[in-house]
Short mmCIF file of C-alpha atoms in Angstrom, two decimals:
data_model
loop_
_atom_site.label_atom_id
_atom_site.label_comp_id
_atom_site.label_asym_id
_atom_site.label_seq_id
_atom_site.Cartn_x
_atom_site.Cartn_y
_atom_site.Cartn_z
CA MET A 111 0.00 0.00 0.00
CA ALA A 112 1.34 3.43 -0.94
CA ALA A 113 2.44 5.90 1.70
CA GLU A 114 -0.33 8.30 0.68
CA ASP A 115 -2.93 5.59 1.38
CA ALA A 116 -1.58 5.27 4.92
CA VAL A 117 -1.80 9.06 5.36
CA ALA A 118 -5.41 8.98 4.10
CA LEU A 119 -6.23 6.37 6.77
CA LYS A 120 -4.52 8.49 9.44
CA ASN A 121 -6.58 11.50 8.30
CA LYS A 122 -9.76 9.50 8.77
CA GLY A 123 -8.52 8.73 12.28
CA ASN A 124 -7.98 12.44 12.86
CA GLU A 125 -11.56 13.17 11.72
CA ALA A 126 -12.94 10.59 14.17
CA PHE A 127 -10.71 12.05 16.89
CA LYS A 128 -12.08 15.55 16.23
CA ALA A 129 -15.59 14.10 16.54
CA LYS A 130 -14.54 12.70 19.96
CA ASP A 131 -15.17 9.16 18.77
CA TRP A 132 -12.02 7.68 20.25
CA PRO A 133 -12.68 3.98 19.45
CA SER A 134 -13.19 4.74 15.74
CA ALA A 135 -10.08 6.94 15.72
CA ILE A 136 -8.06 4.03 17.14
CA GLU A 137 -9.40 1.68 14.42
CA TRP A 138 -8.32 4.09 11.65
CA TYR A 139 -4.89 4.58 13.22
CA ASP A 140 -4.56 0.77 13.44
CA LYS A 141 -5.13 0.59 9.68
CA ALA A 142 -2.70 3.42 8.99
CA ILE A 143 -0.01 1.64 11.04
CA GLU A 144 -0.72 -1.63 9.24
CA ALA A 145 -0.22 0.21 5.93
CA ASN A 146 2.96 1.96 7.10
CA PRO A 147 4.43 0.66 10.38
CA ASN A 148 7.44 2.99 10.20
CA GLU A 149 5.75 6.39 10.62
CA PRO A 150 6.17 7.56 14.26
CA SER A 151 3.36 10.16 14.12
CA PHE A 152 0.79 7.39 13.52
CA TYR A 153 1.79 5.88 16.88
CA THR A 154 1.64 9.19 18.76
CA ASN A 155 -1.80 9.90 17.27
CA ARG A 156 -3.01 6.50 18.41
CA ALA A 157 -1.37 7.07 21.81
CA GLN A 158 -3.43 10.24 22.25
CA ALA A 159 -6.65 8.37 21.43
CA HIS A 160 -5.65 5.65 23.92
CA ILE A 161 -5.09 8.37 26.54
CA LYS A 162 -8.63 9.60 25.93
CA MET A 163 -9.87 6.02 26.46
CA GLU A 164 -7.73 5.75 29.63
CA ALA A 165 -5.79 2.88 28.00
CA TYR A 166 -2.57 4.34 29.37
CA GLY A 167 -0.58 1.10 29.06
CA TYR A 168 -1.30 1.01 25.31
CA ALA A 169 -0.44 4.72 25.03
CA ILE A 170 2.95 4.09 26.70
CA ALA A 171 3.66 1.20 24.28
CA ASP A 172 2.75 3.37 21.25
CA ALA A 173 4.86 6.31 22.42
CA THR A 174 7.79 3.97 23.09
CA LYS A 175 7.50 2.55 19.55
CA ALA A 176 7.48 6.09 18.12
CA ILE A 177 10.65 6.90 20.11
CA GLU A 178 12.32 3.75 18.74
CA LEU A 179 11.51 4.93 15.21
CA ASN A 180 12.62 8.51 15.89
CA PRO A 181 14.52 9.21 19.15
CA ASP A 182 14.19 12.98 18.54
CA PHE A 183 10.36 12.95 18.26
CA VAL A 184 9.38 15.26 21.16
CA LYS A 185 5.67 14.53 20.92
CA ALA A 186 6.30 10.85 21.70
CA TYR A 187 8.10 11.69 24.96
CA TYR A 188 5.25 14.08 25.79
CA ARG A 189 2.58 11.40 25.24
CA ARG A 190 4.49 8.83 27.30
CA ALA A 191 4.94 11.32 30.13
CA VAL A 192 1.21 12.12 30.14
CA ALA A 193 0.28 8.43 30.23
CA ASN A 194 2.72 7.60 33.03
CA THR A 195 1.52 10.62 35.02
CA ALA A 196 -2.08 9.48 34.60
CA ILE A 197 -1.34 6.10 36.23
CA LEU A 198 0.67 7.82 38.98
CA LYS A 199 4.05 6.55 37.74
CA HIS A 200 5.63 9.94 38.41
CA GLY A 201 9.14 8.53 38.62
CA ASP A 202 8.87 7.22 35.03
CA ALA A 203 7.11 10.37 33.79
CA ILE A 204 9.79 12.71 35.14
CA HIS A 205 12.46 11.34 32.76
CA ASP A 206 10.27 12.06 29.73
CA TRP A 207 9.25 15.54 30.93
CA LYS A 208 12.96 16.27 31.32
CA VAL A 209 13.61 15.23 27.69
CA VAL A 210 10.68 17.36 26.44
CA VAL A 211 11.92 20.43 28.33
CA ARG A 212 15.49 19.89 27.10
CA LYS A 213 14.46 19.42 23.46
CA ASN A 214 11.80 22.13 23.49
CA PRO A 215 12.80 24.76 26.09
CA SER A 216 10.14 27.24 24.92
CA ASP A 217 7.26 24.87 25.81
CA LYS A 218 5.93 26.52 28.97
CA LEU A 219 3.28 23.84 29.58
CA ALA A 220 5.90 21.08 29.50
CA LYS A 221 8.05 23.05 31.97
CA THR A 222 5.02 23.41 34.27
CA GLN A 223 4.38 19.65 34.02
CA TYR A 224 8.02 18.86 34.73
CA ASP A 225 7.97 21.05 37.85
CA ALA A 226 4.63 19.57 38.99
CA CYS A 227 5.97 16.05 38.44
CA GLN A 228 9.06 16.79 40.55
CA LYS A 229 6.77 18.03 43.33
CA MET A 230 4.66 14.86 43.09
CA VAL A 231 7.71 12.60 43.33
CA LYS A 232 8.81 14.50 46.47
CA ARG A 233 5.28 14.44 47.91
CA ASP A 234 4.93 10.67 47.29
CA ALA A 235 8.24 10.08 49.09
CA PHE A 236 7.11 12.32 51.98
CA LEU A 237 3.72 10.59 52.32
CA LYS A 238 5.41 7.19 52.33
CA ALA A 239 7.85 8.36 55.01
CA ILE A 240 5.11 9.58 57.36
CA GLU A 241 2.69 6.70 56.72
CA VAL A 242 1.50 5.17 59.97
CA ALA A 243 -0.20 1.77 59.95
CA ASP A 244 -2.75 2.66 62.63
CA ALA A 245 -3.08 6.40 62.15
CA PRO A 246 -5.76 7.98 64.34
CA SER A 247 -9.09 8.69 62.65
CA ALA A 248 -9.77 12.21 61.40
CA ALA A 249 -12.94 11.95 63.52
CA GLU A 250 -10.87 12.09 66.72
CA GLY A 251 -11.51 15.36 68.52
CA LEU A 252 -14.41 16.24 66.23
CA ASP A 253 -17.10 17.46 68.64
CA LEU A 254 -20.29 17.54 66.57
CA ASP A 255 -22.48 18.31 69.59
CA SER A 256 -20.81 21.65 70.12
CA MET A 257 -20.81 22.55 66.40
CA VAL A 258 -23.43 25.25 65.91
CA VAL A 259 -25.53 25.64 62.76
CA GLU A 260 -25.94 29.39 62.53
CA GLU A 261 -29.38 31.05 62.54
CA ALA A 262 -28.59 32.40 59.07
CA TYR A 263 -28.35 28.89 57.56
CA ASP A 264 -31.24 28.76 55.09
CA GLY A 265 -31.43 24.99 54.51
CA VAL A 266 -33.43 22.19 56.08
CA ARG A 267 -31.98 21.15 59.45
CA LEU A 268 -30.65 17.65 60.09
CA LYS A 269 -31.06 16.02 63.49
CA ASP A 270 -29.90 12.47 64.29
CA THR A 271 -31.39 10.65 61.31
CA MET A 272 -31.51 11.32 57.58
CA THR A 273 -34.84 12.48 56.14
CA LYS A 274 -36.30 12.73 52.63
CA GLU A 275 -36.97 16.40 53.30
CA PHE A 276 -33.28 17.03 53.98
CA ILE A 277 -32.26 15.19 50.79
CA GLU A 278 -34.77 17.07 48.63
CA ASP A 279 -33.51 20.39 49.98
CA MET A 280 -29.89 19.31 49.50
CA ILE A 281 -30.53 18.33 45.87
CA GLU A 282 -31.86 21.83 45.15
CA ARG A 283 -29.06 23.56 47.08
CA PHE A 284 -26.42 21.69 45.11
CA LYS A 285 -28.13 22.57 41.81
CA THR A 286 -27.69 26.26 42.55
CA GLY A 287 -24.10 25.98 43.77
CA LYS A 288 -24.95 26.17 47.48
CA LYS A 289 -23.35 23.91 50.07
CA ILE A 290 -24.79 22.16 53.11
CA HIS A 291 -23.51 23.05 56.56
CA LYS A 292 -20.16 21.53 57.47
CA LYS A 293 -21.69 19.92 60.56
CA TYR A 294 -24.10 18.00 58.32
CA VAL A 295 -21.26 16.94 56.01
CA PHE A 296 -19.44 15.43 58.98
CA GLN A 297 -22.63 13.75 60.25
CA ILE A 298 -23.37 12.15 56.87
CA ILE A 299 -19.85 10.82 56.28
CA LEU A 300 -19.50 9.44 59.82
CA ALA A 301 -22.93 7.75 59.75
CA VAL A 302 -22.22 6.09 56.39
CA LYS A 303 -18.68 5.12 57.32
CA ASP A 304 -20.10 3.10 60.23
CA LEU A 305 -22.85 1.56 58.07
CA VAL A 306 -20.57 0.38 55.26
CA TYR A 307 -17.78 -0.73 57.63
CA ASN A 308 -20.20 -3.24 59.12
CA GLU A 309 -21.34 -4.61 55.76
CA PRO A 310 -19.63 -7.71 54.36
CA THR A 311 -16.92 -7.36 51.71
CA MET A 312 -19.45 -8.85 49.27
CA VAL A 313 -22.98 -7.68 50.05
CA GLU A 314 -25.65 -10.22 49.06
CA THR A 315 -29.11 -9.01 48.12
CA HIS A 316 -32.28 -10.39 46.53
CA VAL A 317 -35.06 -8.73 44.52
CA LYS A 318 -38.58 -9.50 45.77
CA ASP A 319 -41.71 -9.58 43.58
CA ASP A 320 -42.71 -5.94 44.01
CA GLU A 321 -39.15 -4.52 43.97
CA LYS A 322 -36.40 -3.65 41.53
CA ILE A 323 -32.74 -2.78 41.76
CA THR A 324 -30.97 -0.35 39.44
CA VAL A 325 -27.24 -0.87 38.81
CA CYS A 326 -25.32 2.28 37.85
CA GLY A 327 -21.69 2.50 36.73
CA ASP A 328 -19.18 5.32 37.14
CA THR A 329 -20.73 8.74 37.86
CA HIS A 330 -17.40 10.61 38.33
CA GLY A 331 -18.67 13.83 39.88
CA GLN A 332 -21.23 14.44 37.09
CA TYR A 333 -23.94 15.59 39.51
CA PHE A 334 -26.45 16.84 36.94
CA ASP A 335 -26.27 13.54 35.04
CA LEU A 336 -26.81 11.66 38.31
CA LEU A 337 -30.00 13.66 38.82
CA GLU A 338 -31.02 12.74 35.26
CA ILE A 339 -30.80 9.04 36.19
CA PHE A 340 -33.19 9.64 39.09
CA ARG A 341 -35.48 11.81 36.91
CA LEU A 342 -35.73 9.13 34.22
CA ASN A 343 -35.78 6.07 36.42
CA GLY A 344 -37.25 7.16 39.75
CA PHE A 345 -35.64 8.15 43.03
CA PRO A 346 -34.43 5.55 45.53
CA SER A 347 -37.12 4.17 47.85
CA GLU A 348 -37.85 1.13 50.03
CA LYS A 349 -39.05 -0.73 46.91
CA HIS A 350 -36.66 0.79 44.38
CA HIS A 351 -33.14 -0.23 45.32
CA TYR A 352 -29.97 1.21 43.79
CA LEU A 353 -26.40 -0.02 43.49
CA PHE A 354 -23.68 2.46 42.49
CA ASN A 355 -20.70 0.46 41.28
CA GLY A 356 -17.77 2.70 42.24
CA ASP A 357 -16.04 5.81 40.89
CA PHE A 358 -18.50 8.32 42.33
CA VAL A 359 -15.78 10.96 42.54
CA ASP A 360 -12.86 12.53 40.62
CA ARG A 361 -12.68 14.14 37.18
CA GLY A 362 -16.15 15.73 37.32
CA SER A 363 -16.24 18.94 39.37
CA TRP A 364 -19.29 18.07 41.50
CA SER A 365 -17.73 15.09 43.24
CA THR A 366 -18.56 16.27 46.77
CA GLU A 367 -22.19 16.77 45.70
CA VAL A 368 -22.39 13.29 44.15
CA ALA A 369 -20.73 11.62 47.16
CA LEU A 370 -22.89 13.47 49.70
CA LEU A 371 -26.12 12.69 47.82
CA LEU A 372 -25.25 8.98 47.47
CA TYR A 373 -24.17 8.84 51.12
CA SER A 374 -27.39 10.53 52.24
CA TYR A 375 -29.44 7.90 50.41
CA LYS A 376 -27.29 5.18 51.98
CA TRP A 377 -28.09 6.60 55.41
CA LEU A 378 -31.81 6.91 54.60
CA TYR A 379 -32.08 3.40 53.08
CA PRO A 380 -29.21 1.40 54.66
CA ASN A 381 -30.59 -1.99 53.59
CA THR A 382 -31.66 -1.20 50.02
CA PHE A 383 -29.13 1.39 48.75
CA PHE A 384 -25.72 -0.07 47.95
CA LEU A 385 -22.28 1.34 47.21
CA ASN A 386 -19.30 -0.62 45.82
CA ARG A 387 -15.81 0.82 46.01
CA GLY A 388 -14.13 1.84 42.75
CA ASN A 389 -10.49 2.48 41.90
CA HIS A 390 -11.19 6.22 42.33
CA GLU A 391 -12.30 5.77 45.92
CA THR A 392 -8.59 5.72 46.81
CA ASP A 393 -6.20 8.35 48.16
CA ASP A 394 -3.67 8.47 45.34
CA MET A 395 -6.34 8.85 42.65
CA ASN A 396 -8.18 11.49 44.70
CA ARG A 397 -4.98 13.53 45.02
CA MET A 398 -4.43 13.38 41.27
CA TYR A 399 -7.91 13.67 39.78
CA GLY A 400 -9.50 16.43 41.84
CA PHE A 401 -11.54 15.06 44.74
CA GLU A 402 -9.05 16.04 47.43
CA GLY A 403 -8.76 19.55 45.99
CA GLU A 404 -12.53 19.85 45.72
CA CYS A 405 -13.09 18.82 49.36
CA LYS A 406 -10.54 21.41 50.47
CA ALA A 407 -12.02 24.13 48.24
CA LYS A 408 -15.66 23.54 49.21
CA TYR A 409 -15.27 22.31 52.77
CA THR A 410 -12.02 21.39 54.62
CA GLU A 411 -9.11 18.98 54.47
CA ARG A 412 -10.69 17.06 57.35
CA VAL A 413 -13.75 16.40 55.16
CA PHE A 414 -11.45 14.75 52.60
CA LYS A 415 -9.73 12.67 55.29
CA LEU A 416 -13.07 11.42 56.59
CA PHE A 417 -14.26 10.61 53.07
CA SER A 418 -10.99 8.71 52.57
CA GLU A 419 -11.64 6.63 55.69
CA SER A 420 -15.20 5.94 54.58
CA PHE A 421 -14.04 4.92 51.07
CA SER A 422 -11.68 2.33 52.52
CA ALA A 423 -14.63 0.90 54.50
CA LEU A 424 -16.80 0.36 51.40
CA PRO A 425 -17.71 -3.16 50.24
CA LEU A 426 -15.89 -4.37 47.12
CA ALA A 427 -18.74 -6.31 45.47
CA THR A 428 -22.46 -7.03 45.52
CA LEU A 429 -24.13 -10.34 44.62
CA ILE A 430 -27.65 -9.85 43.24
CA GLY A 431 -30.08 -12.78 43.43
CA ASP A 432 -27.18 -15.26 43.56
CA LYS A 433 -26.83 -14.71 39.79
CA TYR A 434 -25.05 -11.40 39.13
CA PHE A 435 -21.66 -10.64 40.63
CA VAL A 436 -21.21 -6.85 40.54
CA LEU A 437 -17.81 -5.27 41.12
CA HIS A 438 -16.02 -2.23 39.78
CA GLY A 439 -13.11 -3.67 37.79
CA GLY A 440 -13.25 -7.34 36.96
CA LEU A 441 -11.93 -10.85 37.44
CA PHE A 442 -8.77 -12.33 38.83
CA SER A 443 -5.29 -13.55 37.98
CA ASP A 444 -6.05 -16.94 39.56
CA ASP A 445 -8.80 -19.28 38.29
CA GLU A 446 -9.11 -20.74 41.79
CA THR A 447 -10.52 -17.46 43.16
CA SER A 448 -14.19 -17.95 44.13
CA LEU A 449 -17.03 -15.98 45.68
CA ASP A 450 -16.08 -17.57 49.00
CA ASP A 451 -12.64 -15.97 48.73
CA ILE A 452 -14.35 -12.58 48.31
CA ARG A 453 -16.59 -13.29 51.30
CA LYS A 454 -13.53 -14.09 53.42
CA LEU A 455 -11.43 -11.12 52.24
CA ASN A 456 -10.69 -8.78 55.14
CA ARG A 457 -10.79 -5.43 53.36
CA HIS A 458 -10.33 -3.59 56.67
CA GLY A 459 -6.79 -4.88 57.00
CA GLN A 460 -5.71 -2.92 53.92
CA ARG A 461 -7.00 0.61 53.45
CA GLN A 462 -5.55 1.22 49.96
CA PRO A 463 -5.56 -1.43 47.21
CA GLY A 464 -1.82 -1.44 46.50
CA GLN A 465 -0.14 -2.74 43.34
CA SER A 466 -1.19 -6.40 43.52
CA GLY A 467 -3.58 -8.79 45.23
CA LEU A 468 -7.30 -9.47 45.24
CA MET A 469 -8.47 -5.96 46.15
CA MET A 470 -6.38 -4.35 43.41
CA GLU A 471 -7.73 -6.82 40.84
CA MET A 472 -11.34 -6.22 41.90
CA LEU A 473 -10.90 -2.47 41.40
CA TRP A 474 -8.65 -2.37 38.30
CA THR A 475 -8.95 -5.29 35.84
CA ASP A 476 -10.63 -5.16 32.40
CA PRO A 477 -12.06 -7.69 29.92
CA GLN A 478 -10.30 -8.52 26.66
CA THR A 479 -11.59 -10.29 23.53
CA ALA A 480 -8.67 -12.79 23.35
CA PRO A 481 -8.80 -15.91 25.55
CA GLY A 482 -6.65 -16.19 28.64
CA ARG A 483 -5.16 -13.25 30.46
CA GLY A 484 -3.05 -10.39 29.19
CA PRO A 485 -1.21 -7.28 30.33
CA SER A 486 -3.44 -4.34 31.19
CA LYS A 487 -4.12 -1.77 28.50
CA ARG A 488 -4.22 0.83 31.28
CA GLY A 489 -0.86 -0.13 32.77
CA VAL A 490 -2.37 -1.28 36.09
CA GLY A 491 -3.80 -4.72 36.82
CA LEU A 492 -4.51 -7.22 34.03
CA GLN A 493 -7.05 -8.23 31.40
CA PHE A 494 -9.17 -11.39 31.34
CA GLY A 495 -10.67 -13.21 28.37
CA PRO A 496 -14.07 -14.83 27.71
CA ASP A 497 -12.82 -18.26 28.83
CA VAL A 498 -11.79 -16.82 32.22
CA THR A 499 -15.27 -15.28 32.64
CA LYS A 500 -17.01 -18.51 31.57
CA ARG A 501 -15.04 -20.63 34.07
CA PHE A 502 -15.66 -18.17 36.91
CA CYS A 503 -19.43 -17.97 36.22
CA GLU A 504 -19.82 -21.74 35.88
CA LYS A 505 -17.78 -22.47 38.99
CA ASN A 506 -19.81 -19.99 41.08
CA GLY A 507 -23.27 -20.62 39.60
CA LEU A 508 -23.52 -17.13 38.07
CA GLU A 509 -25.37 -15.81 35.03
CA ALA A 510 -22.86 -13.00 34.51
CA ILE A 511 -20.53 -10.48 36.07
CA ILE A 512 -21.50 -6.80 35.89
CA ARG A 513 -18.66 -4.30 36.04
CA SER A 514 -17.97 -0.65 35.21
CA HIS A 515 -14.55 1.09 35.16
CA GLU A 516 -14.45 1.84 31.40
CA VAL A 517 -16.20 4.28 29.08
CA ARG A 518 -18.52 2.57 26.63
CA MET A 519 -19.74 4.70 23.72
CA GLU A 520 -23.27 3.24 24.02
CA GLY A 521 -23.23 3.46 27.83
CA TYR A 522 -23.01 -0.29 28.22
CA GLU A 523 -21.60 -3.34 26.44
CA VAL A 524 -22.36 -7.04 26.64
CA GLU A 525 -19.25 -9.16 26.03
CA HIS A 526 -17.86 -12.65 26.63
CA ASP A 527 -20.95 -14.43 25.23
CA GLY A 528 -23.26 -12.42 27.46
CA ARG A 529 -21.39 -13.24 30.66
CA CYS A 530 -19.54 -9.92 31.10
CA ILE A 531 -21.53 -6.68 31.12
CA THR A 532 -19.94 -3.24 31.41
CA VAL A 533 -22.16 -0.35 32.51
CA PHE A 534 -20.96 3.26 32.58
CA SER A 535 -23.19 6.08 33.86
CA ALA A 536 -21.23 9.26 33.07
CA PRO A 537 -22.49 10.44 29.64
CA LYS A 538 -20.32 12.86 27.65
CA TYR A 539 -17.56 11.79 30.01
CA CYS A 540 -15.34 14.67 31.14
CA ASP A 541 -17.16 16.87 28.60
CA SER A 542 -14.79 15.37 26.04
CA THR A 543 -16.18 12.00 24.92
CA GLU A 544 -19.37 11.65 22.89
CA ASN A 545 -20.61 8.62 24.83
CA LYS A 546 -24.05 7.85 26.19
CA GLY A 547 -24.63 6.85 29.80
CA ALA A 548 -26.57 3.75 30.84
CA PHE A 549 -28.03 1.94 33.83
CA ILE A 550 -29.48 -1.55 34.31
CA ASN A 551 -32.80 -2.39 35.97
CA ILE A 552 -33.25 -5.86 37.48
CA GLU A 553 -36.66 -7.06 38.72
CA SER A 554 -37.58 -10.30 40.48
CA ASP A 555 -37.33 -12.32 37.22
CA LEU A 556 -33.60 -11.35 37.21
CA LYS A 557 -33.69 -10.23 33.56
CA LEU A 558 -31.42 -7.29 32.71
CA GLN A 559 -33.16 -4.20 31.28
CA TYR A 560 -30.82 -1.59 29.83
CA THR A 561 -31.59 2.13 29.60
CA GLN A 562 -29.35 4.60 27.76
CA PHE A 563 -29.42 8.32 28.44
CA ASP A 564 -27.74 11.48 27.22
CA ALA A 565 -25.83 14.11 29.16
CA VAL A 566 -27.78 17.12 30.39
CA PRO A 567 -26.49 20.71 30.53
CA HIS A 568 -24.50 21.76 33.57
CA PRO A 569 -23.04 25.05 34.85
CA ASP A 570 -19.84 26.12 33.12
CA ILE A 571 -17.30 24.51 35.42
CA LYS A 572 -14.75 22.37 33.60
CA PRO A 573 -13.86 18.80 34.53
CA MET A 574 -10.99 18.50 37.01
CA ALA A 575 -11.36 22.14 37.98
CA TYR A 576 -10.02 21.22 41.43
CA ALA A 577 -7.07 19.11 40.28
CA ASN A 578 -4.04 21.15 41.27
CA ASN A 579 -1.46 19.69 38.94
CA GLY A 580 -2.37 20.91 35.48
CA MET A 581 -3.68 17.46 34.53
CA MET A 582 -6.65 19.00 32.74
CA SER A 583 -4.62 20.94 30.21
CA MET A 584 -2.15 18.10 29.89
CA MET A 585 -4.87 15.60 28.99
CA GLY A 586 -6.25 18.03 26.42
CA MET A 587 -9.50 18.64 28.29
#
């Protein structure tokens, strides 16, 4: 195939990229590379599309290939630095930022990133040095009884239990950019922390004849789209159960609002409103992707620390009707892992998921089309094929696993011969991907009913507005 044919394919990829259709862009770049595997810019273009899809491991591989083809290609170092920064590999990223700054000294943004990366490496080392295994809770010394809600506070008051009236008022306050009183924030987080701490690592629930449960995927601080789910599908109630499958926070700039609303419903309906932990309910991700900064900007650092403690108390999975195993990431590196192993997992012994082990896999893994297991496209965890899913479901008497963790252009995707379902509930993700959102309703017959929905308008606050490290501009948001 002639070189100009390869360029034509790349141009089609660029058109799809401009239309924010990242999967199609990747397919065109694949074809361009097949036609001419020696053009480094094809790899950096594909790397950028992979970054948009959060396939950071693939982006690193593409950028590395481009560097092999042309060691002076600055853009390739830039892409690899962005991808390594995104998966918190600051030590690896810093080398590439250094190259970019050296080769292109007039690039102010790269210099800013290099400086920010140096700070992050130092901060990571500092946090590791001061880490204490049994650090005291941020709740110590917090005297809620003596905390006064001023006369001027114009919202509904909260006493010792959550009420529908309080939630309805809170929903409206958040819509107009108002906050709830700090005392109430503390009350909500502390109440829910205790509730979820006492739940099993895998919550088991059943759907009775006159009930239904709605499973939602990532909401990522997209508060107005969360309200759209409730508008379309009905608000939580004793008969209408909800399960939010992780990644409530980060990226979107209403993460405190999303977390507080979900927590308030958990407090109101402790036995029928469920929350699974996601990979973004972790300290290192919250520092990088905005939730820590947002808590500090809207409330206090102590609010973030309490949220952090509550996140580490969250269950890691939910079993619905003995048939659907719902968890944020996916399946495991070992075929011997069973539901009983999840039941026995002591999540309280390990607050953060770490780089390996069962908790990390539950929060981070992804499906792949090829059989067996493979390296992770995102550079963390692993990927599992249809045969892995089939064996796990058959061994544990399951219909399917339901997971989230990845953007799907249609809001959901059924893979692995119907045994692996991905649901993602943040439409027009980060204001930069033209994807739909979706949720799944399950009634007593245990059939899955999918609903897609579109993003709704929101006030003009950009994604990651509270991330303090320039990630937003770096990721091209």
